[in-house]
Short mmCIF file of C-alpha atoms and ligand atoms in Angstrom, two decimals:
data_model
loop_
_atom_site.label_atom_id
_atom_site.label_comp_id
_atom_site.label_asym_id
_atom_site.label_seq_id
_atom_site.Cartn_x
_atom_site.Cartn_y
_atom_site.Cartn_z
CA MET A 1 0.00 0.00 0.00
CA LEU A 2 1.16 3.53 -0.81
CA LYS A 3 0.25 6.13 1.78
CA VAL A 4 0.54 9.85 1.13
CA GLU A 5 -0.09 11.53 4.46
CA ASN A 6 -0.91 15.21 4.74
CA VAL A 7 1.79 16.27 2.29
CA SER A 8 2.52 19.91 1.52
CA PHE A 9 5.18 21.13 -0.87
CA GLY A 10 6.34 24.24 -2.74
CA TYR A 11 9.36 24.86 -4.97
CA THR A 12 9.52 28.30 -3.36
CA LYS A 13 7.60 29.76 -0.43
CA THR A 14 4.42 29.46 -2.47
CA LYS A 15 2.86 26.05 -1.99
CA VAL A 16 2.13 23.93 -5.07
CA LEU A 17 0.42 21.16 -3.07
CA GLU A 18 -1.27 21.44 0.31
CA SER A 19 -2.53 18.75 2.73
CA ILE A 20 -2.49 15.98 0.14
CA ASP A 21 -3.73 12.78 1.71
CA PHE A 22 -4.60 9.48 0.01
CA LYS A 23 -3.86 5.78 -0.12
CA VAL A 24 -3.43 3.36 -2.99
CA LYS A 25 -3.79 -0.36 -2.41
CA THR A 26 -1.23 -2.75 -3.88
CA GLY A 27 -2.07 -3.60 -7.48
CA GLU A 28 -4.49 -0.72 -7.91
CA ASN A 29 -4.43 1.88 -10.64
CA LEU A 30 -4.87 5.46 -9.45
CA ALA A 31 -5.25 8.33 -11.91
CA ILE A 32 -4.35 11.92 -11.06
CA ILE A 33 -6.15 14.50 -13.14
CA GLY A 34 -6.21 18.29 -13.04
CA LYS A 35 -5.49 21.30 -15.21
CA SER A 36 -2.01 21.99 -16.52
CA GLY A 37 0.00 23.42 -13.63
CA SER A 38 -2.20 21.83 -10.95
CA GLY A 39 0.73 19.84 -9.58
CA LYS A 40 0.27 16.37 -11.12
CA SER A 41 3.93 15.97 -12.11
CA THR A 42 5.07 17.48 -8.82
CA LEU A 43 3.02 14.95 -6.87
CA LEU A 44 4.56 12.06 -8.83
CA LYS A 45 8.05 13.48 -8.21
CA LEU A 46 7.34 13.69 -4.48
CA ILE A 47 6.19 10.06 -4.43
CA HIS A 48 9.42 9.21 -6.26
CA GLY A 49 11.48 10.99 -3.58
CA LYS A 50 12.88 13.71 -5.80
CA TYR A 51 12.23 16.55 -3.34
CA ASP A 52 12.04 16.94 0.42
CA LEU A 53 8.50 17.47 1.68
CA ASP A 54 7.63 20.67 3.54
CA GLU A 55 5.12 18.73 5.60
CA GLY A 56 3.77 15.21 5.82
CA GLN A 57 5.11 11.76 4.97
CA ILE A 58 4.93 9.20 2.20
CA PHE A 59 5.15 5.45 2.81
CA TRP A 60 5.36 2.38 0.62
CA ASN A 61 4.22 -0.29 3.08
CA ALA A 62 6.43 0.30 6.13
CA LYS A 63 9.16 2.09 4.18
CA GLU A 64 9.21 5.87 4.28
CA ILE A 65 9.98 7.54 0.95
CA GLN A 66 12.64 10.14 1.63
CA GLY A 67 13.90 13.10 -0.32
CA PRO A 68 17.48 14.09 -1.20
CA LYS A 69 18.19 15.45 2.27
CA PHE A 70 18.02 11.90 3.63
CA ASN A 71 18.66 9.79 0.58
CA LEU A 72 21.77 10.31 -1.54
CA VAL A 73 20.45 8.60 -4.66
CA VAL A 74 16.95 9.62 -5.78
CA GLY A 75 14.51 6.73 -6.15
CA TYR A 76 14.06 3.19 -4.94
CA ASP A 77 14.44 -0.20 -6.63
CA PHE A 78 10.79 -1.12 -6.12
CA MET A 79 9.59 2.02 -7.89
CA LYS A 80 9.95 3.15 -11.50
CA PHE A 81 9.04 6.52 -12.93
CA VAL A 82 8.38 7.24 -16.60
CA THR A 83 8.65 11.02 -16.79
CA GLN A 84 7.56 13.45 -19.47
CA GLU A 85 11.26 13.66 -20.47
CA PHE A 86 12.05 9.95 -20.92
CA ASP A 87 15.73 9.30 -20.29
CA LEU A 88 17.07 6.70 -22.68
CA MET A 89 20.43 5.76 -24.16
CA PRO A 90 20.18 7.24 -27.67
CA PHE A 91 23.09 5.41 -29.29
CA THR A 92 22.05 1.88 -28.37
CA THR A 93 19.21 -0.26 -29.71
CA VAL A 94 15.67 -0.63 -28.41
CA THR A 95 16.51 -4.13 -27.12
CA GLU A 96 19.61 -2.92 -25.29
CA ASN A 97 17.73 -0.02 -23.73
CA ILE A 98 15.00 -2.28 -22.41
CA GLY A 99 17.38 -4.96 -21.16
CA GLU A 100 20.01 -2.63 -19.74
CA HIS A 101 19.33 -3.34 -16.10
CA LEU A 102 18.58 -7.04 -16.49
CA SER A 103 21.24 -9.47 -15.35
CA ASN A 104 23.51 -10.99 -18.02
CA PHE A 105 23.87 -13.93 -15.71
CA TYR A 106 20.74 -15.54 -17.17
CA PRO A 107 20.95 -14.68 -20.88
CA GLU A 108 17.93 -16.77 -21.89
CA LYS A 109 15.75 -15.27 -19.20
CA LYS A 110 16.92 -11.78 -20.16
CA GLN A 111 16.16 -12.37 -23.82
CA LYS A 112 12.72 -13.80 -23.05
CA ARG A 113 11.79 -10.91 -20.79
CA THR A 114 13.08 -8.29 -23.23
CA SER A 115 11.12 -9.72 -26.15
CA GLU A 116 7.98 -10.01 -24.03
CA LEU A 117 8.26 -6.31 -23.21
CA ILE A 118 9.00 -5.34 -26.82
CA LYS A 119 5.78 -7.12 -27.71
CA ILE A 120 3.77 -5.30 -25.04
CA VAL A 121 4.86 -1.92 -26.45
CA GLU A 122 4.54 -3.19 -30.04
CA LEU A 123 8.08 -2.39 -31.14
CA GLU A 124 9.01 -5.78 -32.66
CA GLU A 125 9.96 -4.16 -35.97
CA PHE A 126 12.32 -1.76 -34.23
CA ALA A 127 14.08 -4.15 -31.83
CA LYS A 128 17.45 -3.53 -33.48
CA THR A 129 16.96 0.17 -34.22
CA LYS A 130 19.00 2.74 -32.32
CA VAL A 131 16.84 4.86 -30.04
CA LYS A 132 18.09 8.13 -31.61
CA ASP A 133 16.44 7.07 -34.88
CA LEU A 134 12.97 6.62 -33.33
CA SER A 135 10.04 9.05 -33.28
CA GLY A 136 8.90 10.68 -30.04
CA GLY A 137 6.08 8.20 -29.63
CA GLN A 138 8.37 5.23 -30.20
CA LYS A 139 10.82 6.59 -27.63
CA GLN A 140 7.99 6.89 -25.16
CA ARG A 141 7.16 3.23 -25.75
CA VAL A 142 10.80 2.23 -25.13
CA ALA A 143 10.71 4.22 -21.88
CA LEU A 144 7.59 2.33 -20.78
CA ALA A 145 9.13 -1.07 -21.54
CA ARG A 146 12.37 -0.08 -19.83
CA ALA A 147 10.47 0.87 -16.68
CA LEU A 148 8.65 -2.47 -16.68
CA ALA A 149 11.81 -4.51 -17.26
CA LYS A 150 12.86 -4.73 -13.64
CA GLN A 151 9.37 -5.61 -12.43
CA PRO A 152 8.79 -2.67 -10.12
CA LYS A 153 6.20 -2.94 -7.35
CA ILE A 154 4.98 0.53 -8.15
CA LEU A 155 5.02 2.39 -11.43
CA LEU A 156 4.61 6.16 -11.77
CA LEU A 157 3.54 7.37 -15.20
CA ASP A 158 3.47 11.02 -16.25
CA GLU A 159 1.25 11.55 -19.32
CA PRO A 160 2.41 8.12 -20.55
CA PHE A 161 0.76 8.10 -23.96
CA SER A 162 0.99 11.80 -24.81
CA HIS A 163 3.41 11.34 -27.73
CA ILE A 164 1.79 8.23 -29.13
CA ASP A 165 -0.50 8.54 -32.12
CA ASN A 166 -4.12 7.41 -32.04
CA PHE A 167 -3.47 4.34 -34.21
CA LYS A 168 -1.34 2.80 -31.48
CA LYS A 169 -2.75 4.40 -28.36
CA GLN A 170 -5.77 2.17 -27.79
CA SER A 171 -4.00 -1.17 -27.96
CA LEU A 172 -0.94 0.09 -26.14
CA ARG A 173 -3.02 1.32 -23.20
CA ARG A 174 -4.72 -2.05 -22.93
CA ASN A 175 -1.40 -3.94 -23.17
CA ILE A 176 0.29 -1.85 -20.50
CA PHE A 177 -2.57 -1.64 -18.02
CA ASN A 178 -3.45 -5.33 -18.40
CA HIS A 179 0.20 -6.24 -17.84
CA LEU A 180 0.24 -4.14 -14.65
CA LYS A 181 -2.95 -5.75 -13.32
CA ALA A 182 -1.78 -9.26 -14.19
CA ASN A 183 1.46 -8.63 -12.31
CA ASN A 184 -0.16 -6.84 -9.37
CA ILE A 185 1.91 -3.71 -10.01
CA THR A 186 0.56 -0.57 -8.33
CA CYS A 187 0.27 2.25 -10.84
CA ILE A 188 -0.18 5.99 -10.48
CA VAL A 189 -0.79 7.82 -13.70
CA ALA A 190 -0.99 11.58 -14.21
CA THR A 191 -2.96 12.49 -17.30
CA HIS A 192 -5.30 14.95 -18.95
CA ASP A 193 -6.72 12.31 -21.31
CA LYS A 194 -9.96 10.67 -20.16
CA ASN A 195 -9.21 7.63 -22.29
CA ASP A 196 -6.17 6.86 -20.12
CA VAL A 197 -8.49 6.71 -17.15
CA LEU A 198 -12.06 5.62 -17.78
CA GLY A 199 -11.51 1.96 -18.58
CA PHE A 200 -8.47 1.40 -16.40
CA ALA A 201 -8.34 3.44 -13.18
CA ASP A 202 -9.69 1.99 -9.94
CA GLU A 203 -9.89 5.51 -8.58
CA ILE A 204 -9.32 9.06 -9.75
CA ILE A 205 -8.11 12.00 -7.73
CA VAL A 206 -8.70 15.53 -8.98
CA LEU A 207 -6.14 18.21 -8.10
CA HIS A 208 -7.28 21.82 -8.01
CA ASN A 209 -6.02 24.89 -6.14
CA LYS A 210 -3.28 22.82 -4.44
CA LYS A 211 -5.74 20.32 -3.00
CA ILE A 212 -7.52 17.07 -3.80
CA ILE A 213 -11.08 18.13 -4.58
CA ALA A 214 -12.43 14.66 -5.40
CA LYS A 215 -11.40 11.02 -5.04
CA LYS A 216 -13.82 8.65 -6.71
CA THR A 217 -14.15 5.71 -9.07
CA PRO A 218 -14.29 6.71 -12.76
CA GLN A 219 -18.01 5.82 -12.88
CA ASN A 220 -18.92 7.90 -9.84
CA LEU A 221 -16.85 10.87 -10.94
CA TYR A 222 -18.34 10.75 -14.43
CA ARG A 223 -21.94 10.40 -13.22
CA ASN A 224 -21.70 13.03 -10.55
CA PRO A 225 -19.06 15.55 -11.64
CA LYS A 226 -20.15 18.26 -9.14
CA LEU A 227 -17.92 20.93 -10.72
CA PRO A 228 -17.60 22.18 -14.32
CA LEU A 229 -13.84 21.57 -14.02
CA ILE A 230 -14.50 17.85 -13.51
CA ALA A 231 -17.18 17.58 -16.19
CA SER A 232 -14.86 19.26 -18.72
CA PHE A 233 -12.41 16.38 -18.29
CA PHE A 234 -15.01 13.95 -19.63
CA GLY A 235 -16.38 15.95 -22.54
CA GLU A 236 -18.73 18.64 -23.75
CA PHE A 237 -21.21 19.71 -21.07
CA ASN A 238 -23.74 22.42 -20.21
CA GLU A 239 -24.87 24.12 -17.05
CA ILE A 240 -28.66 24.31 -17.27
CA GLU A 241 -30.90 25.53 -14.44
CA PRO A 242 -32.29 23.72 -12.51
CA TYR A 243 -30.60 20.55 -13.76
CA GLY A 244 -26.99 21.54 -12.99
CA ILE A 245 -24.24 19.97 -15.09
CA VAL A 246 -25.65 18.16 -18.13
CA TYR A 247 -23.36 16.34 -20.59
CA ALA A 248 -24.07 16.87 -24.30
CA ASN A 249 -25.08 13.20 -24.52
CA GLN A 250 -27.71 13.68 -21.80
CA ILE A 251 -29.79 15.94 -24.01
CA LYS A 252 -32.18 14.23 -26.42
CA VAL A 253 -33.91 15.96 -29.30
CA VAL A 254 -37.63 14.97 -29.20
CA GLU A 255 -40.85 15.67 -31.10
CA ASP A 256 -42.31 17.92 -28.45
CA SER A 257 -41.26 19.33 -25.08
CA ASP A 258 -41.47 22.52 -23.04
CA LEU A 259 -37.73 22.90 -23.55
CA LYS A 260 -36.97 24.49 -26.93
CA ALA A 261 -33.80 25.74 -28.61
CA ILE A 262 -32.67 27.12 -31.97
CA VAL A 263 -29.97 25.25 -33.90
CA LYS A 264 -26.93 27.46 -34.53
CA GLN A 265 -24.12 25.19 -35.70
CA CYS A 266 -23.34 21.48 -36.20
CA TYR A 267 -19.91 19.88 -35.86
CA PHE A 268 -19.20 16.41 -37.26
CA ASN A 269 -17.64 14.20 -34.62
CA GLY A 270 -17.46 10.76 -36.16
CA ASP A 271 -19.96 8.76 -34.12
CA PHE A 272 -22.29 11.74 -33.69
CA TRP A 273 -22.81 15.42 -34.45
CA LEU A 274 -22.25 18.04 -31.80
CA VAL A 275 -25.10 20.50 -32.18
CA GLU A 276 -24.73 24.01 -30.79
CA ALA A 277 -28.13 25.53 -30.07
CA GLU A 278 -29.44 28.66 -28.40
CA TYR A 279 -31.50 28.11 -25.26
CA ASN A 280 -32.51 31.02 -22.98
CA SER A 281 -30.07 33.27 -24.93
CA GLU A 282 -27.17 30.95 -24.16
CA SER A 283 -25.36 28.26 -26.14
CA ILE A 284 -26.01 24.64 -25.24
CA PHE A 285 -24.36 21.59 -26.77
CA ILE A 286 -26.26 18.47 -27.77
CA GLN A 287 -24.97 15.15 -29.00
CA HIS A 288 -27.16 14.04 -31.90
CA LYS A 289 -27.03 11.26 -34.48
CA ASN A 290 -27.71 13.53 -37.48
CA GLU A 291 -26.81 16.97 -38.68
CA LEU A 292 -29.63 19.50 -38.03
CA GLU A 293 -30.65 22.46 -40.11
CA LYS A 294 -29.51 25.88 -38.86
CA GLU A 295 -32.04 28.30 -37.32
CA VAL A 296 -34.63 25.53 -36.92
CA GLU A 297 -36.41 25.21 -33.58
CA ILE A 298 -35.94 21.90 -31.79
CA ALA A 299 -37.51 20.47 -28.65
CA PHE A 300 -35.39 18.55 -26.18
CA HIS A 301 -35.43 16.44 -23.01
CA ILE A 302 -32.78 16.21 -20.37
CA THR A 303 -32.11 12.60 -19.41
CA LYS A 304 -30.17 12.61 -16.18
P1 ADP B 401 1.14 19.65 -13.94
O1 ADP B 401 1.99 18.44 -14.08
O2 ADP B 401 -0.20 19.39 -13.32
O3 ADP B 401 1.00 20.41 -15.22
P2 ADP B 401 3.40 20.65 -12.38
O4 ADP B 401 3.52 19.75 -11.22
O5 ADP B 401 4.37 20.48 -13.49
O6 ADP B 401 1.88 20.65 -12.90
O7 ADP B 401 3.55 22.15 -11.87
C1 ADP B 401 2.85 22.65 -10.74
C2 ADP B 401 3.34 24.06 -10.44
O8 ADP B 401 4.70 24.03 -10.00
C3 ADP B 401 3.31 25.00 -11.63
O9 ADP B 401 2.92 26.26 -11.18
C4 ADP B 401 4.74 25.00 -12.11
O10 ADP B 401 5.05 26.21 -12.74
C5 ADP B 401 5.54 24.83 -10.83
N1 ADP B 401 6.81 24.10 -11.05
C6 ADP B 401 6.94 22.89 -11.62
N2 ADP B 401 8.22 22.47 -11.63
C7 ADP B 401 8.94 23.47 -11.04
C8 ADP B 401 10.33 23.66 -10.74
N3 ADP B 401 11.24 22.72 -11.04
N4 ADP B 401 10.70 24.82 -10.14
C9 ADP B 401 9.78 25.76 -9.82
N5 ADP B 401 8.46 25.65 -10.06
C10 ADP B 401 8.03 24.53 -10.67
MG1 MG B 402 2.89 17.57 -15.78
#
């Protein structure tokens, strides 16, 4: 179990994080979300032991995670951190980068483990390519495999799929998160992408104004977002009195209703159209299966 107890921290006198308190059970996947600059990366760095805390303590089971004041070398063997600036060895191959810290004492075991990881990050074609010749997304995948190589007990991921294109993202996410679950590896992932979270996180914490403002399962956070900031993470939404926060997919166009709006603009979105309409002199957004004609009056229901 990871325990973050009442942690406060600032790079200067101004605090970046204040009274941060949460636990993550072994093998669970915790997502940290929040606006850019809300302290997601900082929190991961604190868990990694990169800085000394101003207040509070962090424990992995009975072991206290300590900063540079108490710990000469940053980091612990049981923990791996894939940062936004992945540090790799550019002049060696993908295979060598992934296997670097594996013992040469058992060459067969090393080879088996390395190729298993290359498969997880789908880099089979590039096994012998030097890292300097890879794209940003491919480098990010090498960094992920490298972090998994030594079978950490806890993995910290900072925007882990940010450089990876959409073609690869979906399967890569499933490969990585399934591997972590199957191996009971605790994972903390900072992200601004809901797709990194919804199908995979056991819990989500939301950072805002230095504090944790929510800690919930993805389903509970999605269904009851409480604040516009939280709803905006999941998609297009409206604030409609007296209903509160209403996602665009919770508005249904119907034959007749007391609620009426005028269509202003339609945006193609693949699976649906996002319809912008005027209701009570304000814009609302509706998810609809077809394009609608501009300036036409529609009736709608709210289904929440
Ligand atoms: P996020 O990852 O959520 O975007 P960060 O943790 O990177 O947020 O940053 C949180 C705040 O701390 C920001 O205001 C940022 O400018 C500041 N900050 C981040 N790193 C440093 C640093 N090394 N020195 C000083 N301030 C920093
Ligand atoms: Mg960050």
